[in-house]
């Protein structure tokens, strides 16, 4: 069983799509769900879904960890033709997960109570992001 989720972003930030995945999986039985973002400047995370401040702090941390290309600390970058947010987005995607595997039981993901699935958009401009999904039943 396979599908693809399309996520519209409004720029850098975390975008929850747990409910979309849960609807697609319902009635799917037991197995393993694999998700993979089909872009080189975005990531996937399982993260807290209760307090939105967690997502704010994560975004701020990664902005400090990998500053924009026009920050003097990033003067060493050579891939700059696509704007000051592009190469830093690739670096973030290189250190964060771009795929996830989640156990599924009875058609439900075995996520913890406060866990949600997020696309982490690393670019400043809005994008249409695609996440490939495959469910392998046992």
PDB file of C-alpha atoms in Angstrom:
ATOM      1  CA  UNK A   1       0.000   0.000   0.000  1.00  0.00           C
ATOM      2  CA  UNK A   2       1.547   3.309  -1.079  1.00  0.00           C
ATOM      3  CA  UNK A   3       0.523   6.937  -1.400  1.00  0.00           C
ATOM      4  CA  UNK A   4       1.942  10.430  -1.413  1.00  0.00           C
ATOM      5  CA  UNK A   5       1.035  13.344   0.854  1.00  0.00           C
ATOM      6  CA  UNK A   6       1.250  16.890  -0.465  1.00  0.00           C
ATOM      7  CA  UNK A   7       1.979  19.540   2.140  1.00  0.00           C
ATOM      8  CA  UNK A   8       1.669  23.252   1.365  1.00  0.00           C
ATOM      9  CA  UNK A   9       4.130  25.308   3.372  1.00  0.00           C
ATOM     10  CA  UNK A  10       4.084  29.037   4.037  1.00  0.00           C
ATOM     11  CA  UNK A  11       7.850  29.217   4.516  1.00  0.00           C
ATOM     12  CA  UNK A  12      10.243  27.882   7.123  1.00  0.00           C
ATOM     13  CA  UNK A  13       8.604  26.034   9.993  1.00  0.00           C
ATOM     14  CA  UNK A  14       7.092  22.757  11.141  1.00  0.00           C
ATOM     15  CA  UNK A  15       3.894  21.488   9.519  1.00  0.00           C
ATOM     16  CA  UNK A  16       1.940  18.683  11.174  1.00  0.00           C
ATOM     17  CA  UNK A  17       0.405  16.039   8.944  1.00  0.00           C
ATOM     18  CA  UNK A  18      -0.221  13.246  11.467  1.00  0.00           C
ATOM     19  CA  UNK A  19      -3.991  13.271  10.924  1.00  0.00           C
ATOM     20  CA  UNK A  20      -3.621  12.828   7.156  1.00  0.00           C
ATOM     21  CA  UNK A  21      -1.394   9.793   7.680  1.00  0.00           C
ATOM     22  CA  UNK A  22      -3.745   8.348  10.322  1.00  0.00           C
ATOM     23  CA  UNK A  23      -6.755   8.638   7.973  1.00  0.00           C
ATOM     24  CA  UNK A  24      -4.863   6.878   5.179  1.00  0.00           C
ATOM     25  CA  UNK A  25      -3.732   4.059   7.498  1.00  0.00           C
ATOM     26  CA  UNK A  26      -7.071   3.392   9.203  1.00  0.00           C
ATOM     27  CA  UNK A  27      -8.020  -0.245   8.818  1.00  0.00           C
ATOM     28  CA  UNK A  28      -4.555  -1.112   7.501  1.00  0.00           C
ATOM     29  CA  UNK A  29      -3.775  -3.826  10.035  1.00  0.00           C
ATOM     30  CA  UNK A  30      -0.327  -4.438  11.537  1.00  0.00           C
ATOM     31  CA  UNK A  31       2.977  -3.547   9.928  1.00  0.00           C
ATOM     32  CA  UNK A  32       5.466  -0.750   9.355  1.00  0.00           C
ATOM     33  CA  UNK A  33       4.887   2.680   7.868  1.00  0.00           C
ATOM     34  CA  UNK A  34       7.756   4.341   6.015  1.00  0.00           C
ATOM     35  CA  UNK A  35       7.641   8.054   5.160  1.00  0.00           C
ATOM     36  CA  UNK A  36      10.209   9.865   3.004  1.00  0.00           C
ATOM     37  CA  UNK A  37      10.274  13.533   2.025  1.00  0.00           C
ATOM     38  CA  UNK A  38      10.999  13.882  -1.697  1.00  0.00           C
ATOM     39  CA  UNK A  39      12.988  17.113  -1.422  1.00  0.00           C
ATOM     40  CA  UNK A  40      16.540  18.086  -0.447  1.00  0.00           C
ATOM     41  CA  UNK A  41      15.666  21.172   1.604  1.00  0.00           C
ATOM     42  CA  UNK A  42      13.070  19.770   4.025  1.00  0.00           C
ATOM     43  CA  UNK A  43      13.057  17.104   6.743  1.00  0.00           C
ATOM     44  CA  UNK A  44      10.665  14.885   8.670  1.00  0.00           C
ATOM     45  CA  UNK A  45      10.382  14.813  12.448  1.00  0.00           C
ATOM     46  CA  UNK A  46       8.404  13.077  15.145  1.00  0.00           C
ATOM     47  CA  UNK A  47       7.998  15.749  17.768  1.00  0.00           C
ATOM     48  CA  UNK A  48       5.747  17.008  20.562  1.00  0.00           C
ATOM     49  CA  UNK A  49       2.297  17.977  19.315  1.00  0.00           C
ATOM     50  CA  UNK A  50       0.867  19.536  22.493  1.00  0.00           C
ATOM     51  CA  UNK A  51       2.760  22.789  23.018  1.00  0.00           C
ATOM     52  CA  UNK A  52       3.429  24.874  19.873  1.00  0.00           C
ATOM     53  CA  UNK A  53       6.335  26.543  21.694  1.00  0.00           C
ATOM     54  CA  UNK A  54       8.333  23.346  21.061  1.00  0.00           C
ATOM     55  CA  UNK A  55       8.149  23.959  17.317  1.00  0.00           C
ATOM     56  CA  UNK A  56       9.075  27.632  17.767  1.00  0.00           C
ATOM     57  CA  UNK A  57      12.131  26.682  19.832  1.00  0.00           C
ATOM     58  CA  UNK A  58      13.196  23.965  17.369  1.00  0.00           C
ATOM     59  CA  UNK A  59      13.021  26.394  14.484  1.00  0.00           C
ATOM     60  CA  UNK A  60      15.021  29.015  16.423  1.00  0.00           C
ATOM     61  CA  UNK A  61      17.629  26.436  17.414  1.00  0.00           C
ATOM     62  CA  UNK A  62      18.196  25.353  13.821  1.00  0.00           C
ATOM     63  CA  UNK A  63      18.323  28.990  12.649  1.00  0.00           C
ATOM     64  CA  UNK A  64      21.202  29.493  15.107  1.00  0.00           C
ATOM     65  CA  UNK A  65      22.795  26.102  14.366  1.00  0.00           C
ATOM     66  CA  UNK A  66      22.859  26.779  10.597  1.00  0.00           C
ATOM     67  CA  UNK A  67      22.446  30.519   9.908  1.00  0.00           C
ATOM     68  CA  UNK A  68      21.321  31.942   6.575  1.00  0.00           C
ATOM     69  CA  UNK A  69      23.923  32.208   3.851  1.00  0.00           C
ATOM     70  CA  UNK A  70      24.091  36.002   4.177  1.00  0.00           C
ATOM     71  CA  UNK A  71      25.252  35.683   7.804  1.00  0.00           C
ATOM     72  CA  UNK A  72      29.010  36.495   8.049  1.00  0.00           C
ATOM     73  CA  UNK A  73      29.576  33.114   9.764  1.00  0.00           C
ATOM     74  CA  UNK A  74      28.472  31.417   6.535  1.00  0.00           C
ATOM     75  CA  UNK A  75      30.824  33.305   4.185  1.00  0.00           C
ATOM     76  CA  UNK A  76      32.524  29.986   3.375  1.00  0.00           C
ATOM     77  CA  UNK A  77      29.506  28.717   1.350  1.00  0.00           C
ATOM     78  CA  UNK A  78      30.012  28.267  -2.389  1.00  0.00           C
ATOM     79  CA  UNK A  79      26.457  27.138  -3.329  1.00  0.00           C
ATOM     80  CA  UNK A  80      24.788  30.566  -3.149  1.00  0.00           C
ATOM     81  CA  UNK A  81      23.059  30.962  -6.533  1.00  0.00           C
ATOM     82  CA  UNK A  82      19.609  29.978  -5.201  1.00  0.00           C
ATOM     83  CA  UNK A  83      19.492  32.481  -2.358  1.00  0.00           C
ATOM     84  CA  UNK A  84      20.778  32.795   1.205  1.00  0.00           C
ATOM     85  CA  UNK A  85      18.318  30.218   2.590  1.00  0.00           C
ATOM     86  CA  UNK A  86      19.096  27.435   0.094  1.00  0.00           C
ATOM     87  CA  UNK A  87      22.424  25.916   1.155  1.00  0.00           C
ATOM     88  CA  UNK A  88      21.558  26.209   4.857  1.00  0.00           C
ATOM     89  CA  UNK A  89      18.342  24.295   4.040  1.00  0.00           C
ATOM     90  CA  UNK A  90      20.408  21.514   2.442  1.00  0.00           C
ATOM     91  CA  UNK A  91      22.662  21.361   5.509  1.00  0.00           C
ATOM     92  CA  UNK A  92      19.658  21.081   7.852  1.00  0.00           C
ATOM     93  CA  UNK A  93      18.209  18.304   5.689  1.00  0.00           C
ATOM     94  CA  UNK A  94      21.582  16.515   5.831  1.00  0.00           C
ATOM     95  CA  UNK A  95      21.612  16.445   9.652  1.00  0.00           C
ATOM     96  CA  UNK A  96      17.890  15.854  10.269  1.00  0.00           C
ATOM     97  CA  UNK A  97      15.909  12.788   9.200  1.00  0.00           C
ATOM     98  CA  UNK A  98      14.382  12.734   5.735  1.00  0.00           C
ATOM     99  CA  UNK A  99      12.633   9.412   6.349  1.00  0.00           C
ATOM    100  CA  UNK A 100      10.792   7.834   9.265  1.00  0.00           C
ATOM    101  CA  UNK A 101       9.643   4.327  10.132  1.00  0.00           C
ATOM    102  CA  UNK A 102       6.688   3.942  12.459  1.00  0.00           C
ATOM    103  CA  UNK A 103       5.187   0.681  13.752  1.00  0.00           C
ATOM    104  CA  UNK A 104       1.480   0.232  13.047  1.00  0.00           C
ATOM    105  CA  UNK A 105      -0.922  -1.975  15.003  1.00  0.00           C
ATOM    106  CA  UNK A 106      -4.564  -2.386  14.079  1.00  0.00           C
ATOM    107  CA  UNK A 107      -4.291   0.360  11.479  1.00  0.00           C
ATOM    108  CA  UNK A 108      -3.017   2.873  14.053  1.00  0.00           C
ATOM    109  CA  UNK A 109       0.453   4.339  14.349  1.00  0.00           C
ATOM    110  CA  UNK A 110       2.192   3.435  17.591  1.00  0.00           C
ATOM    111  CA  UNK A 111       3.099   7.047  18.355  1.00  0.00           C
ATOM    112  CA  UNK A 112       3.273   8.278  21.931  1.00  0.00           C
ATOM    113  CA  UNK A 113       0.482  10.404  23.358  1.00  0.00           C
ATOM    114  CA  UNK A 114       2.261  13.701  22.657  1.00  0.00           C
ATOM    115  CA  UNK A 115       3.971  12.762  19.388  1.00  0.00           C
ATOM    116  CA  UNK A 116       3.082  14.066  15.963  1.00  0.00           C
ATOM    117  CA  UNK A 117       4.606  13.811  12.483  1.00  0.00           C
ATOM    118  CA  UNK A 118       5.954  17.040  11.012  1.00  0.00           C
ATOM    119  CA  UNK A 119       7.420  18.211   7.768  1.00  0.00           C
ATOM    120  CA  UNK A 120      10.185  20.667   8.677  1.00  0.00           C
ATOM    121  CA  UNK A 121      10.373  23.225   5.874  1.00  0.00           C
ATOM    122  CA  UNK A 122      13.824  24.816   5.754  1.00  0.00           C
ATOM    123  CA  UNK A 123      13.256  27.352   2.937  1.00  0.00           C
ATOM    124  CA  UNK A 124      11.828  30.850   3.440  1.00  0.00           C
ATOM    125  CA  UNK A 125       9.388  30.812   0.510  1.00  0.00           C
ATOM    126  CA  UNK A 126       6.185  28.757   0.351  1.00  0.00           C
ATOM    127  CA  UNK A 127       6.557  25.335  -1.276  1.00  0.00           C
ATOM    128  CA  UNK A 128       4.491  22.313  -2.246  1.00  0.00           C
ATOM    129  CA  UNK A 129       6.247  19.386  -0.553  1.00  0.00           C
ATOM    130  CA  UNK A 130       5.642  15.717  -1.243  1.00  0.00           C
ATOM    131  CA  UNK A 131       6.081  12.912   1.240  1.00  0.00           C
ATOM    132  CA  UNK A 132       6.049   9.355  -0.105  1.00  0.00           C
ATOM    133  CA  UNK A 133       4.384   6.800   2.176  1.00  0.00           C
ATOM    134  CA  UNK A 134       4.532   3.003   2.096  1.00  0.00           C
ATOM    135  CA  UNK A 135       2.766   0.637   4.463  1.00  0.00           C
ATOM    136  CA  UNK A 136       4.107  -2.904   4.666  1.00  0.00           C
ATOM    137  CA  UNK A 137       1.707  -5.225   6.443  1.00  0.00           C
ATOM    138  CA  UNK A 138       2.862  -8.220   8.434  1.00  0.00           C
TER     139      UNK A 138
END
